[in-house]
mmCIF file of C-alpha atoms and ligand atoms in Angstrom:
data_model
loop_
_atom_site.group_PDB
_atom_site.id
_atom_site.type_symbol
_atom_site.label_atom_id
_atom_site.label_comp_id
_atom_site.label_asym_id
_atom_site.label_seq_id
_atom_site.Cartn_x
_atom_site.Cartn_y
_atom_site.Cartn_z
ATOM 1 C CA UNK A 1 36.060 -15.685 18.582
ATOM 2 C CA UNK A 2 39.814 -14.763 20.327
ATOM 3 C CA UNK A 3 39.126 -14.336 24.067
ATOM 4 C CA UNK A 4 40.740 -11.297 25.538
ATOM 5 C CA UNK A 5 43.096 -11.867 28.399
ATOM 6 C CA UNK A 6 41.981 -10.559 31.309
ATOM 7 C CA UNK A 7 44.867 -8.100 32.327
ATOM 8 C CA UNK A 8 44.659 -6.574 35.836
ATOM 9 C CA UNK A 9 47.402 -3.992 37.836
ATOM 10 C CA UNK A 10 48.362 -2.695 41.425
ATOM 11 C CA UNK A 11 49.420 0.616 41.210
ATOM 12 C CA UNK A 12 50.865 1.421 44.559
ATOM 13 C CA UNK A 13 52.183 5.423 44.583
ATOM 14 C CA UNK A 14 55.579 4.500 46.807
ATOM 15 C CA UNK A 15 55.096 7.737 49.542
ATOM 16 C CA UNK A 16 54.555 5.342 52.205
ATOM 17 C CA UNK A 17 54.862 1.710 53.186
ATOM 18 C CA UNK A 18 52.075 -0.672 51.923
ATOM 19 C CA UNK A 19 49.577 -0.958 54.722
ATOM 20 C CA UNK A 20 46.374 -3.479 54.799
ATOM 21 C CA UNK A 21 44.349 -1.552 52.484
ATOM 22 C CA UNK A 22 47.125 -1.938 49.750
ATOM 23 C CA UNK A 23 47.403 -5.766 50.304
ATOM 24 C CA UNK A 24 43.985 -5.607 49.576
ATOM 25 C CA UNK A 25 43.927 -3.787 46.627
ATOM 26 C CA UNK A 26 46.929 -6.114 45.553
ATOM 27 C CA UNK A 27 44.994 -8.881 46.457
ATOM 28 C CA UNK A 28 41.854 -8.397 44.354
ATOM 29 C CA UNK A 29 44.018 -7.333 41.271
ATOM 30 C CA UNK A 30 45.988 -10.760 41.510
ATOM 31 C CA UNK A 31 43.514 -12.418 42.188
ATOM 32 C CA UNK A 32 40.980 -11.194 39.206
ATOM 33 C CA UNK A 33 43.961 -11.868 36.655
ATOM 34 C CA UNK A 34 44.528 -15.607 38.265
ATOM 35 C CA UNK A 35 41.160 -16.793 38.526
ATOM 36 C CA UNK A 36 41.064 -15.833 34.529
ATOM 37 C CA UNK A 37 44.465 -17.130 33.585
ATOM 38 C CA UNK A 38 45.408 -13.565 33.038
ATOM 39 C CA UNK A 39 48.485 -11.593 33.867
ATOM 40 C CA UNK A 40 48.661 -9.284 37.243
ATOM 41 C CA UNK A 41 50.978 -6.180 36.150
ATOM 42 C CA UNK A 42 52.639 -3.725 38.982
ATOM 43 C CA UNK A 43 52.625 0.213 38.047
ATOM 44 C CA UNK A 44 54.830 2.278 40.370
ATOM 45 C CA UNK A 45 52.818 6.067 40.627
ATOM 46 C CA UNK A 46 56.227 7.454 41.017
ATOM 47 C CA UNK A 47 55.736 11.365 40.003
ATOM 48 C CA UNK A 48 54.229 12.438 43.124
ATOM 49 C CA UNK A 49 57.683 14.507 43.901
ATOM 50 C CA UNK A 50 57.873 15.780 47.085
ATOM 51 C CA UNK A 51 55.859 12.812 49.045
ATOM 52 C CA UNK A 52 58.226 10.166 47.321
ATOM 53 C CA UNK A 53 61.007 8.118 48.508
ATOM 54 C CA UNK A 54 62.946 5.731 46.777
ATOM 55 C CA UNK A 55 63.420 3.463 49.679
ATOM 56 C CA UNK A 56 59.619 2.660 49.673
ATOM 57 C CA UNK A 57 59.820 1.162 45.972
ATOM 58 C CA UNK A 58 62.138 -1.851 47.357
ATOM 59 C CA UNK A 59 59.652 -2.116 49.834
ATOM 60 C CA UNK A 60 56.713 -2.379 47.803
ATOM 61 C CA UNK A 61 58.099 -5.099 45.728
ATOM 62 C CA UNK A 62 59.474 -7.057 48.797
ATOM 63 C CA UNK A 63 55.934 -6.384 51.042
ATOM 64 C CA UNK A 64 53.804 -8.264 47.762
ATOM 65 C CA UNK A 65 56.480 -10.656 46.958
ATOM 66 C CA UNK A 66 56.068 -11.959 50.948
ATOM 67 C CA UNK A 67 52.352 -11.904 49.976
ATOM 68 C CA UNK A 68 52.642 -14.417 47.712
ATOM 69 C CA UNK A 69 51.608 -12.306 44.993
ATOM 70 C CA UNK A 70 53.953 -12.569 42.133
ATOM 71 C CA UNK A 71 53.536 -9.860 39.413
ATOM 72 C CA UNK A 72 54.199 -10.914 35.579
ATOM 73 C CA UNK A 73 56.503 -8.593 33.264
ATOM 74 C CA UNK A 74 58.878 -5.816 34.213
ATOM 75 C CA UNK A 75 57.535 -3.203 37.042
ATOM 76 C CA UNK A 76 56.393 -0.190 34.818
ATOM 77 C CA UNK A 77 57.519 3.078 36.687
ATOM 78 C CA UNK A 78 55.697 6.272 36.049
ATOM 79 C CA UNK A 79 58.704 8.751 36.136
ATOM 80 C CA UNK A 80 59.813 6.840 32.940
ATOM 81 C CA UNK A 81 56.848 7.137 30.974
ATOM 82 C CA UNK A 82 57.059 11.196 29.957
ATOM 83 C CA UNK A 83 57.120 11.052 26.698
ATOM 84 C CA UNK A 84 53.902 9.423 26.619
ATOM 85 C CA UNK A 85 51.853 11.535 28.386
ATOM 86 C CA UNK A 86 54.088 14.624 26.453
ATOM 87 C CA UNK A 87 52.176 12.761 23.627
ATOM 88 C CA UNK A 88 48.890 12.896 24.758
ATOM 89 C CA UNK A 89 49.035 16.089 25.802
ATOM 90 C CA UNK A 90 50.025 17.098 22.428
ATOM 91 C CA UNK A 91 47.345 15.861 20.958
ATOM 92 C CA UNK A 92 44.586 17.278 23.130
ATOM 93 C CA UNK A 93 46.381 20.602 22.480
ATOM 94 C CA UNK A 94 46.061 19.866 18.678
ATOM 95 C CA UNK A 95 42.790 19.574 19.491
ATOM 96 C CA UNK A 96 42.435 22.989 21.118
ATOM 97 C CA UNK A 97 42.101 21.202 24.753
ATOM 98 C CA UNK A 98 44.567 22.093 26.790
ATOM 99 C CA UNK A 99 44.916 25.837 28.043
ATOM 100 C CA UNK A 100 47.669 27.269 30.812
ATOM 101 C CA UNK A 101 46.542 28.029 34.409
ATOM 102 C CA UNK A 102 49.318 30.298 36.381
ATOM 103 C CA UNK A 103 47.084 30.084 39.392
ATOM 104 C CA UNK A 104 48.461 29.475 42.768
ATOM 105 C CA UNK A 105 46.664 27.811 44.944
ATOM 106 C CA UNK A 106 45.981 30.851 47.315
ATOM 107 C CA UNK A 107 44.555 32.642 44.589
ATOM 108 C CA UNK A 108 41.981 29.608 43.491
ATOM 109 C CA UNK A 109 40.697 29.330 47.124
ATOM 110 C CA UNK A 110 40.647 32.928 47.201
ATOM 111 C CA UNK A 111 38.605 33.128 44.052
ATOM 112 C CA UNK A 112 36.393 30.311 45.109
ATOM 113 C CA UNK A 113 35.745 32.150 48.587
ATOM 114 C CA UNK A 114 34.573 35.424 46.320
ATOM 115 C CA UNK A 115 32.376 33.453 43.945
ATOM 116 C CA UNK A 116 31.241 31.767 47.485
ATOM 117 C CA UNK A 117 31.160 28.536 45.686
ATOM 118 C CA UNK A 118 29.693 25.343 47.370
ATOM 119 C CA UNK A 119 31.996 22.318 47.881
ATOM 120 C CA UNK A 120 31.140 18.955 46.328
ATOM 121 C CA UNK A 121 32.880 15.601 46.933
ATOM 122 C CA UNK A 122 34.767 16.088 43.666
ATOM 123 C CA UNK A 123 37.427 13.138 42.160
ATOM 124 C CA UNK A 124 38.928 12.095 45.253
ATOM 125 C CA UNK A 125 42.597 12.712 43.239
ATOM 126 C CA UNK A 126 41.518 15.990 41.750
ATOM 127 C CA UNK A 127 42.788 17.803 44.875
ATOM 128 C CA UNK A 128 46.244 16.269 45.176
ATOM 129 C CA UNK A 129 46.956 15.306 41.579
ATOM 130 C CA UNK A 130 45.114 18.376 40.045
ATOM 131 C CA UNK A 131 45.555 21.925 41.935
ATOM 132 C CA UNK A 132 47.731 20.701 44.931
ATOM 133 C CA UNK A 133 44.760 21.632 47.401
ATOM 134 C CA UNK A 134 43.954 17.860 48.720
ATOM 135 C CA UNK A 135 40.717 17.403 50.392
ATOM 136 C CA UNK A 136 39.156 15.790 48.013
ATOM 137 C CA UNK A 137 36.120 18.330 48.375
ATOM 138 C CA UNK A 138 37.567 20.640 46.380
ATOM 139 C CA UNK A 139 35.098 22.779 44.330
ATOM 140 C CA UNK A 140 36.056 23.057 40.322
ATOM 141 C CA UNK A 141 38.358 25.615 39.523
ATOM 142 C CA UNK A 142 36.697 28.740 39.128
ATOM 143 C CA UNK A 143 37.938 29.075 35.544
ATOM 144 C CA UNK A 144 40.588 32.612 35.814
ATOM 145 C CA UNK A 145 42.930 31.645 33.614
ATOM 146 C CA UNK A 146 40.754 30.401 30.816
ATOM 147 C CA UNK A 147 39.074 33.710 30.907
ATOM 148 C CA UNK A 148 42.900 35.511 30.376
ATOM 149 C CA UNK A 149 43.122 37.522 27.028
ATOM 150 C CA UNK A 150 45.526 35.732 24.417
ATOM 151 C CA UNK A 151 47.822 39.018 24.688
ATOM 152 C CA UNK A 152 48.487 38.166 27.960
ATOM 153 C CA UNK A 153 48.567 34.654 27.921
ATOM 154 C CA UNK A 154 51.365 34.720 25.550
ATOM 155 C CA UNK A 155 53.733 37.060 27.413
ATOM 156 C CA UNK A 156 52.985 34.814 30.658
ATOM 157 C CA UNK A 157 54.068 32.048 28.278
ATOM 158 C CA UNK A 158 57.347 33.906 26.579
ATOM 159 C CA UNK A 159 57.792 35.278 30.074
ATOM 160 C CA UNK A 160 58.496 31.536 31.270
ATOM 161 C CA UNK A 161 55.932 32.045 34.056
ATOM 162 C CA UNK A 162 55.177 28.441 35.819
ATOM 163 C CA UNK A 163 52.078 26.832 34.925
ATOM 164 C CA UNK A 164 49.839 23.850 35.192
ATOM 165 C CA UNK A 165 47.491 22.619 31.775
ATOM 166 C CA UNK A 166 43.828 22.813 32.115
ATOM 167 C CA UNK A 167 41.347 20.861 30.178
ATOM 168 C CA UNK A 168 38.203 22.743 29.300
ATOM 169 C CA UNK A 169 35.824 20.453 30.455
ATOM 170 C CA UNK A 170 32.947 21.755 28.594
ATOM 171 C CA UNK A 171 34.819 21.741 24.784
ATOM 172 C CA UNK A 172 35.767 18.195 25.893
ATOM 173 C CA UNK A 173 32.697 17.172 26.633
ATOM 174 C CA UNK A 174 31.125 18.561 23.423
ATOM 175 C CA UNK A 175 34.430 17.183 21.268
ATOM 176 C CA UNK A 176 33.539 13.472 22.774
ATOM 177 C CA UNK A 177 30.170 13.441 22.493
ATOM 178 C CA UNK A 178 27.692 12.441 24.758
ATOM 179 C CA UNK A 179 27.016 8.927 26.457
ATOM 180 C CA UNK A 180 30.253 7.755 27.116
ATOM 181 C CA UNK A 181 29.185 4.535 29.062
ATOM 182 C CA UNK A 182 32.111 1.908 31.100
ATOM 183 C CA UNK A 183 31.365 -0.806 33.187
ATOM 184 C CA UNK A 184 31.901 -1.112 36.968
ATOM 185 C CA UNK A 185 31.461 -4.927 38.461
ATOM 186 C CA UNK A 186 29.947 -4.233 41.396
ATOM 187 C CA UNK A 187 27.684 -0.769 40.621
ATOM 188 C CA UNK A 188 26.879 -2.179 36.605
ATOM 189 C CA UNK A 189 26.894 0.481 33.561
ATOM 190 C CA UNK A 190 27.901 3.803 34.308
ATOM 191 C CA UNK A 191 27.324 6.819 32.163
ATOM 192 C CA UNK A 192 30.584 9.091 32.379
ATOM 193 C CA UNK A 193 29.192 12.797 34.293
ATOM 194 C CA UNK A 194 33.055 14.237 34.372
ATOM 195 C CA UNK A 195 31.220 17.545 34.454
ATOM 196 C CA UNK A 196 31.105 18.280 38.285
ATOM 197 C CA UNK A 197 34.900 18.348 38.274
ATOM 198 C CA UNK A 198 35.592 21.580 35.911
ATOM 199 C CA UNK A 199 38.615 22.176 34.285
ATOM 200 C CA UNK A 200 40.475 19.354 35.499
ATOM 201 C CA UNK A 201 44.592 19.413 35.442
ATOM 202 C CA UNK A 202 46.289 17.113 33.338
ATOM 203 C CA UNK A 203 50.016 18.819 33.797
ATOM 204 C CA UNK A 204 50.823 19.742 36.823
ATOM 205 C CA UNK A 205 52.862 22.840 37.586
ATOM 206 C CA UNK A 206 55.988 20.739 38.903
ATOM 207 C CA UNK A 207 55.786 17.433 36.367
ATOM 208 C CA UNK A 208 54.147 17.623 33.239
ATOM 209 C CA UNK A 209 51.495 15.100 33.735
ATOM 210 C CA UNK A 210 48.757 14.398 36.125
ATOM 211 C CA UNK A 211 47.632 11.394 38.167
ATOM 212 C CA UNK A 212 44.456 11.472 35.744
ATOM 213 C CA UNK A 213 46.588 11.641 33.004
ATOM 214 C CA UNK A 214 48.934 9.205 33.770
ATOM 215 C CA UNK A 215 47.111 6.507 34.663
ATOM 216 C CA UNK A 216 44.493 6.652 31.370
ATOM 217 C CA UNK A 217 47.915 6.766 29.314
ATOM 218 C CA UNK A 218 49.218 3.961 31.463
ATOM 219 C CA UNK A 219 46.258 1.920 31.652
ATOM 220 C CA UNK A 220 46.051 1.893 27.957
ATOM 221 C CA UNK A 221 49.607 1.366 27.197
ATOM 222 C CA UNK A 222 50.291 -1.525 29.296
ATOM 223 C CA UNK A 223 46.422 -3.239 27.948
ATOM 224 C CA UNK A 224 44.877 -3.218 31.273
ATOM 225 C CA UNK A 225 41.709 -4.602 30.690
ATOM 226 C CA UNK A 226 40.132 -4.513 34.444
ATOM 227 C CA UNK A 227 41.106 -2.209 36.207
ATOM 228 C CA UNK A 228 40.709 -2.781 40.302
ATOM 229 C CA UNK A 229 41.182 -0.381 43.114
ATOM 230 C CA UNK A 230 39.241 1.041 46.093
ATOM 231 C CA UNK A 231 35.983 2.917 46.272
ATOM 232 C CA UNK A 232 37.790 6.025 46.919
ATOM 233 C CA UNK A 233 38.672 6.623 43.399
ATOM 234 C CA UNK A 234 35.111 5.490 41.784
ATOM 235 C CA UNK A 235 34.272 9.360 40.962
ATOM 236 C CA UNK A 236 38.005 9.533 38.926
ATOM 237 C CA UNK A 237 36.485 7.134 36.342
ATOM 238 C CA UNK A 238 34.054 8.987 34.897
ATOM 239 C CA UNK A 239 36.938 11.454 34.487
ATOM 240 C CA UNK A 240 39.371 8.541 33.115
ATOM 241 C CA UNK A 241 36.551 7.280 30.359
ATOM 242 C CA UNK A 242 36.287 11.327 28.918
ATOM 243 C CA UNK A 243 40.479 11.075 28.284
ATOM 244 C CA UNK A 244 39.834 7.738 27.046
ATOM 245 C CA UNK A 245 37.230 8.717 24.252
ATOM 246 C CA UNK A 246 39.531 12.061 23.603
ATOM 247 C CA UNK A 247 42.758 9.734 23.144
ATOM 248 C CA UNK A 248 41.159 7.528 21.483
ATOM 249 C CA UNK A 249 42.185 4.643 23.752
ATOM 250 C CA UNK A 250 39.986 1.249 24.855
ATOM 251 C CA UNK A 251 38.188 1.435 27.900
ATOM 252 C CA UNK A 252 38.587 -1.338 30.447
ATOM 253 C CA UNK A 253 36.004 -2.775 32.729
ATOM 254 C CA UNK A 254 36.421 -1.490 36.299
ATOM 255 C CA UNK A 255 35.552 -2.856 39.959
ATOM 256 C CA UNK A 256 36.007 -0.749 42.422
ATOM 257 C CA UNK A 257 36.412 -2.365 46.202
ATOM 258 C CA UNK A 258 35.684 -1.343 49.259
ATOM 259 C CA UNK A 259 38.030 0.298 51.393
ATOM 260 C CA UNK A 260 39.748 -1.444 54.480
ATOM 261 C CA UNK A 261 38.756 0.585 57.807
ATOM 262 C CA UNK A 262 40.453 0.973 61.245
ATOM 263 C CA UNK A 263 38.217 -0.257 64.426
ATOM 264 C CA UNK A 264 36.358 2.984 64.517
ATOM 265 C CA UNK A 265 35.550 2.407 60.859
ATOM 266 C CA UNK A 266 38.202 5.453 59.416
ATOM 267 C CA UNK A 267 40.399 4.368 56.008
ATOM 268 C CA UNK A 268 43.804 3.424 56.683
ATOM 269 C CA UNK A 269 46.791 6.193 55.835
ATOM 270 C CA UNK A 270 50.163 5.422 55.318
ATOM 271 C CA UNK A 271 50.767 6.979 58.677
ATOM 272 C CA UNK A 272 49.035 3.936 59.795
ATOM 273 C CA UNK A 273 52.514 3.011 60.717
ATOM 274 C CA UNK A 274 50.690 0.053 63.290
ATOM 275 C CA UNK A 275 49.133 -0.980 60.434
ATOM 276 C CA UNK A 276 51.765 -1.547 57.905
ATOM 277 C CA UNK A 277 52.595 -5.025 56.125
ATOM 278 C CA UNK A 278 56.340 -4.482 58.259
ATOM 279 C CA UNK A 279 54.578 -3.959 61.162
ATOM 280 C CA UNK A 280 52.352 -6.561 60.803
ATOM 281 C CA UNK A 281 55.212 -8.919 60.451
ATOM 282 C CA UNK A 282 57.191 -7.665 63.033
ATOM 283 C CA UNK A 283 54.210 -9.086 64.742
ATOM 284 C CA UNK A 284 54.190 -12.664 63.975
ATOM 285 C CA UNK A 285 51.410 -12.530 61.482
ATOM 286 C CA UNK A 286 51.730 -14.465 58.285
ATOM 287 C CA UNK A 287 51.428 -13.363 54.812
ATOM 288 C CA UNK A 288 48.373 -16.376 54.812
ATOM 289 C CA UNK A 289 46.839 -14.557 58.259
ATOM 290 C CA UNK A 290 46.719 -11.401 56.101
ATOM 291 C CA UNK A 291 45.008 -13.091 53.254
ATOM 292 C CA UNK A 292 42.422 -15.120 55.371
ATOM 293 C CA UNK A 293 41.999 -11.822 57.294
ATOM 294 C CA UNK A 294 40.868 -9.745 54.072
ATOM 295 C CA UNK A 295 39.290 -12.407 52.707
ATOM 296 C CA UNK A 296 36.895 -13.277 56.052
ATOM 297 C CA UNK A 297 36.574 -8.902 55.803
ATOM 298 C CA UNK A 298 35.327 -9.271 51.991
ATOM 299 C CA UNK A 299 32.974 -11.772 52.689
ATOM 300 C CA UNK A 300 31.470 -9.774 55.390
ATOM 301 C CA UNK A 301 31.239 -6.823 53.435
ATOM 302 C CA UNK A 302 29.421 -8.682 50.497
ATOM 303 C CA UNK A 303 27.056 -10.238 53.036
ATOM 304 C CA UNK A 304 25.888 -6.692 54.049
ATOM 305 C CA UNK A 305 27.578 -7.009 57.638
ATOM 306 C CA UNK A 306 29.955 -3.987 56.998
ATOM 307 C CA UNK A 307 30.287 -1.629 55.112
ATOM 308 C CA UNK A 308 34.045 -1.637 54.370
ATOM 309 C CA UNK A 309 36.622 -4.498 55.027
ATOM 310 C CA UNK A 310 37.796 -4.462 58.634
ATOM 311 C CA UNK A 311 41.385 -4.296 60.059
ATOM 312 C CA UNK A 312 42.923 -5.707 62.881
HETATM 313 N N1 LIG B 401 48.386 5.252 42.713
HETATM 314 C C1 LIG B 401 47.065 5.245 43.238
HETATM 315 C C2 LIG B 401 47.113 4.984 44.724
HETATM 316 O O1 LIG B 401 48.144 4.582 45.254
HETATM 317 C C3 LIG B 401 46.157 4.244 42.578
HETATM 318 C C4 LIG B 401 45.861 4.628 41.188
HETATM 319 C C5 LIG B 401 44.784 3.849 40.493
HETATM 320 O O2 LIG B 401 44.563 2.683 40.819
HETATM 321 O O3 LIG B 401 44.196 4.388 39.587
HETATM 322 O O4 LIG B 401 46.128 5.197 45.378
#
C-alpha cells in the first residue's frame, strides 16, 4: 500500500516579529515532517491588511532560517492565492451557502446587546478574521442580514453597498451531513460541533476571503496532511472540517500544542517585543538555546508539570 507523506506547515501571519511561541509552532511543524521523512512547507497569512507589514515577511524567513529550520518548496503567500478562495466561494454560493451581511460592527454588538445574548469562547479567529470584533468571545452573529427581504438585498447589492459573506451555518450543517469526525494527536477523534459559532464569515468586508477560508483552501491545495499549531485555534477546526466536507477537500490529521506562556503564565503577543527571536539574539542566546529551551518546556508540559510551555 503507497504511504502518504507526511506534509506539515508554519503559517506565520507577518503583523509582527516571530516571538518564542512562533519558534515553537515552527518547531513542532519541522519537526513532525522530519521525523517522517516528510516535507515542512511555510504559508505566509498575508491578507490581514491593516496589521501587515512587508518588512516582517524578510524577517520571518531570516528568524526560521537562523533556527535551523529549513522549509522545502517555494513560500506560498496568501495575498496570491484569490482566485482560489474566489473559487470556493463560488461554489458554496452555487450551493445556496453564502448570503451578504452589510452589518457594521456597531450594529452587531448593538443587536447582540438587545437580544442580551450570552458570550461563549467562540473560534478564537472568528472575532478578528470573521466580524472584525476580536476577543475571541464573541457571541454568533445575531443573524440581521440573513433575515433581509430579497427586494432589499438586491438594491443593497446593485447599490454597491460594502459587504462581508455569511455562511448559514445551519443549511451547512444539514447540506454536510452529520458526524463529520477529524483526528487531533493529542485530544484523539473529534466530532466537528461548528454550530456554536453561527453564521461564520468567509469574505470579509475588505478582502474577499477569510482566515477560515483561507487556510481550509490552503491547507488542501498545498496537501497538508498534519496540520500543527497552538491550542488557541483547537475550536477553528471543527469549523475547518464543515468547509472541508462542503468543498469537498481531504481532511488532515491535526495536533494542536500548547501555547508558550510569559512568567506569570499569560500567552506571548507580538508586542512581546522582549520576547522576540531579534531580541533574543541581541541577547547572546543561540538558535540551539532556543530549541533546548522549548524542548526542556515540552517535556514539562507532557509530564503534567505545566500547563503550557514556559518562556524565559
Ligand atoms: N496564521 C495563523 C497565526 O499566525 C495560524 C494559522 C493556522 O495555523 O491555521 O496564528
Amino acid at each position: 500500500m503507497p504511504v502518504t507523506p507526511v506534509i506539515t506547515r508554519f503559517a506565520p501571519s507577518p503583523t509582527g516579529a516571530l516571538h518564542l511561541g512562533h519558534a515553537y509552532a515552527a518547531l513542532v511543524a519541522w519537526r513532525a515532517a522530519r521525523q517522517a521523512g516528510g516535507r515542512f512547507l511555510v504559508r505566509l497569512e498575508d491578507i490581514d491588511g491593516p496589521r501587515m507589514r512587508p518588512a516582517y515577511v524578510q524577517a520571518i524567513l531570516d528568524d526560521l532560517t537562523w533556527l535551523g529550520l529549513p522549509w522545502d518548496g517555494e513560500v506560498l503567500r496568501q495575498s496570491t492565492r484569490m482566485a482560489a478562495y474566489k473559487a470556493a466561494l463560488d461554489r458554496l454560493a452555487g450551493m445556496d451557502l453564502l448570503y451578504p451581511c452589510f452589518c457594521t460592527r456597531a450594529e452587531i454588538r448593538a443587536e447582540i446587546d438587545r437580544a442580551g445574548s450570552a458570550p461563549h469562547p467562540a473560534a478564537g479567529r472568528e472575532g478578528s478574521a470573521g466580524d472584525g470584533s476580536g476577543d475571541g468571545m464573541t457571541p454568533p452573529y445575531p443573524g440581521t442580514c440573513r433575515a433581509l427581504a430579497a427586494s432589499e438585498r438586491a438594491a443593497r447589492l446593485a447599490a454597491g453597498e460594502p459587504h462581508a459573506l455569511r455562511l448559514p451555518m445551519d443549511q451547512a450543517l444539514a447540506k454536510a451531513g452529520p458526524h463529520l469526525v477529524w483526528h487531533d494527536r493529542r485530544r484523539g477523534e473529534q466530532v466537528a460541533d461548528p454550530a456554536p459559532f453561527g453564521d461564520i464569515v468567509l469574505a470579509r468586508k475588505d478582502i474577499p476571503a477569510s482566515y477560515h477560508l483561507a487556510v481550509t483552501v490552503d491547507d488542501a491545495a498545498q496537501g497538508i496532511t498534519l496540520v500543527t499549531r497552538g491550542e488557541d485555534l483547537f475550536a477553528a477546526s471543527h469549523i475547518h472540517r464543515l468547509l472541508q466536507a462542503l468543498l469537498g477537500l481531504p481532511v488532515p490529521d491535526y495536533l494542536h500544542h500548547p501555547l508558550v506562556v510569559d512568567g506569570r503564565g499569560k500567552r506571548l503577543a507580538k508586542r512581546d517585543d522582549a520576547r522576540s527571536l531579534a531580541a533574543l539574539r541581541a541577547r547572546n542566546m543561540t538558535a540551539q538555546h532556543i530549541k533546548t529551551l522549548l524542548e526542556d518546556g515540552e517535556a514539562r508540559c507532557a509530564a503534567g508539570l505545566a500547563t503550557a510551555i514556559q518562556g524565559p
